Short mmCIF file of C-alpha atoms in Angstrom, two decimals:
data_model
loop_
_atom_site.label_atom_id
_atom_site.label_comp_id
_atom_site.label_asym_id
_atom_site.label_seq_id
_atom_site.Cartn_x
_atom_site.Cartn_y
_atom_site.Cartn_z
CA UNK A 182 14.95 -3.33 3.11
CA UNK A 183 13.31 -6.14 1.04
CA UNK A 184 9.58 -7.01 -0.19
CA UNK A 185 8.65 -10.76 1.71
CA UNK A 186 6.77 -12.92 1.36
CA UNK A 187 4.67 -14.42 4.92
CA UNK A 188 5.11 -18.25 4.75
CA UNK A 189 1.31 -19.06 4.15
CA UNK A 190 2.23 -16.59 1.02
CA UNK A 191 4.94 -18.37 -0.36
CA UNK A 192 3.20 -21.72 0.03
CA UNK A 193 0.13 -20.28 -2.02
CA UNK A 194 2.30 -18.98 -4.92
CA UNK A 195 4.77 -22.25 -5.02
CA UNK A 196 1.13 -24.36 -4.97
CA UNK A 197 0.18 -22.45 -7.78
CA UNK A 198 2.82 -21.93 -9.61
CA UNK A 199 3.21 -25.40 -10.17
CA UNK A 200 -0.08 -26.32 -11.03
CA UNK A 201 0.26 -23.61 -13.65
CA UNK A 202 3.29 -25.83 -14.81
CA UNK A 203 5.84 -22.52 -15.63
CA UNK A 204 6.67 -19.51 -13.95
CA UNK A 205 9.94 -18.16 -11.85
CA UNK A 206 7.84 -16.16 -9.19
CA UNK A 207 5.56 -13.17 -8.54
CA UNK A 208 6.09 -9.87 -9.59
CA UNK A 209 4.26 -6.93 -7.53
CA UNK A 210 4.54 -3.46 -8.51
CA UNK A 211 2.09 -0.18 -8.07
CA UNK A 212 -0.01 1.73 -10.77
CA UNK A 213 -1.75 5.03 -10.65
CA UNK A 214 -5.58 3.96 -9.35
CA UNK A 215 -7.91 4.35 -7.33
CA UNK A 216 -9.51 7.29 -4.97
CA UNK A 217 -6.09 6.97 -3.07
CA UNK A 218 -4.10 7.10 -5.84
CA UNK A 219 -1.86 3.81 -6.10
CA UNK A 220 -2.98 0.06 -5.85
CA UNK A 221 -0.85 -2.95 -6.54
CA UNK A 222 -0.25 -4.97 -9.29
CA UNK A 223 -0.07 -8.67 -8.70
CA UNK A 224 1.16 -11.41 -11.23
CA UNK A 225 2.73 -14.88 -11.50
CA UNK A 226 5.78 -14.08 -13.39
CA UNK A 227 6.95 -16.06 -16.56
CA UNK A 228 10.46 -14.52 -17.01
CA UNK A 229 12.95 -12.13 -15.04
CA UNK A 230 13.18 -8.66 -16.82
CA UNK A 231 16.64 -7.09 -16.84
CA UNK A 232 15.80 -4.57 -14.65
CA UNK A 233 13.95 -6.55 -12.14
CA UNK A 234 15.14 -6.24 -8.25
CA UNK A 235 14.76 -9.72 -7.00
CA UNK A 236 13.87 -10.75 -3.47
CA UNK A 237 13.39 -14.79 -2.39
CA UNK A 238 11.70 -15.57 0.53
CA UNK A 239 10.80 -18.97 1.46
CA UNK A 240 12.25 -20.38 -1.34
CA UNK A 241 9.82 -17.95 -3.78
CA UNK A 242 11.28 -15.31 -6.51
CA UNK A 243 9.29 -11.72 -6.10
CA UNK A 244 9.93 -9.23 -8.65
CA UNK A 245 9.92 -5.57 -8.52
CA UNK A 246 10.18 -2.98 -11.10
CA UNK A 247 12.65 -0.25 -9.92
CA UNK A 248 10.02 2.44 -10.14
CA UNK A 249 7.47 0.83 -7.36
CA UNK A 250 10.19 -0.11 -5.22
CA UNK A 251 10.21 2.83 -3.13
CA UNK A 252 6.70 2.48 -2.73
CA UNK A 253 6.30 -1.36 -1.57
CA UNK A 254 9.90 -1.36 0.09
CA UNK A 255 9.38 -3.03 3.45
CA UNK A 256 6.11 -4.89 2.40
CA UNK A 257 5.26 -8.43 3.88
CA UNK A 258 2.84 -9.75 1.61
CA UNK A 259 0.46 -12.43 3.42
CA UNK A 260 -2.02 -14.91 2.28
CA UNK A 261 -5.26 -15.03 4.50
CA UNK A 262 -8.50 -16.79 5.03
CA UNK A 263 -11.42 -14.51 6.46
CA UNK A 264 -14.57 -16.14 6.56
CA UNK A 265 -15.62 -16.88 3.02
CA UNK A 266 -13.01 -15.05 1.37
CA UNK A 267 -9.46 -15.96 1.48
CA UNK A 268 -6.74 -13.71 -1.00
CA UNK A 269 -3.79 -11.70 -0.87
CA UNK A 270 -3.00 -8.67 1.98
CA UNK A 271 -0.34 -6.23 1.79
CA UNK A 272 1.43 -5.29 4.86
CA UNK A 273 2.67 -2.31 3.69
CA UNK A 274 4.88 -0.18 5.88
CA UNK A 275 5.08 3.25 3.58
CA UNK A 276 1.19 3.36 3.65
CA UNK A 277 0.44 7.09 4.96
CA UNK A 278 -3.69 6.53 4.35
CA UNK A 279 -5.69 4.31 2.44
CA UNK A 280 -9.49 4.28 0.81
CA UNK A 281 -12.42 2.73 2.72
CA UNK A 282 -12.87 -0.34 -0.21
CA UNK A 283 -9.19 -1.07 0.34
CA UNK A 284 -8.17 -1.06 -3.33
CA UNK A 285 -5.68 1.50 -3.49
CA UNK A 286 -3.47 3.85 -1.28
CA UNK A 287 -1.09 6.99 -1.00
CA UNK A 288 1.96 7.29 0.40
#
């Protein structure tokens, strides 16, 4: 399987990765958090770490640490607008149950 990006996504992190002027892609990984247990991490990513699993889609590097792989594995992650609020939403295949805020998961 592979983490992907949606196309609105990718367009979001290439806009902003080059008005940031640096970066080779977006690394997402999980942490301990959370009344479910897990939430994401998100970040624009400077540099590839030797143990980074590397995806592209549409043209955009995502990193993963080998630990949250199994977690995220299968994820589309999307880029939508809702009203006033517009961000990031993980389409996340493993999820088994999630809080009521959203913020963090179990699988």
């Amino acid at each position: 399987m592979a983490v992907t990006l949606s196309e609105k996504a990718a367009k979001h992190v290439s806009n902003y990765l080059a008005k940031r002027g640096k970066g080779v892609g977006l690394r997402l990984g999980v942490r301990t958090s959370g009344c479910s247990g897990m939430a994401y991490k998100l970040e624009f990513a400077d540099e590839i770490a030797p143990e980074d699993i590397q995806f592209e889609s549409h043209g955009v590097k995502v990193l993963v640490d080998p630990k949250s792989l199994p977690y995220i594995d299968g994820t589309e992650l999307d880029y939508a607008r809702e009203g006033l609020n517009e961000g990031f939403k993980f389409n996340n295949p493993n999820v088994k149950d999630a809080c009521g805020c959203g913020e963090s998961f179990n699988v």
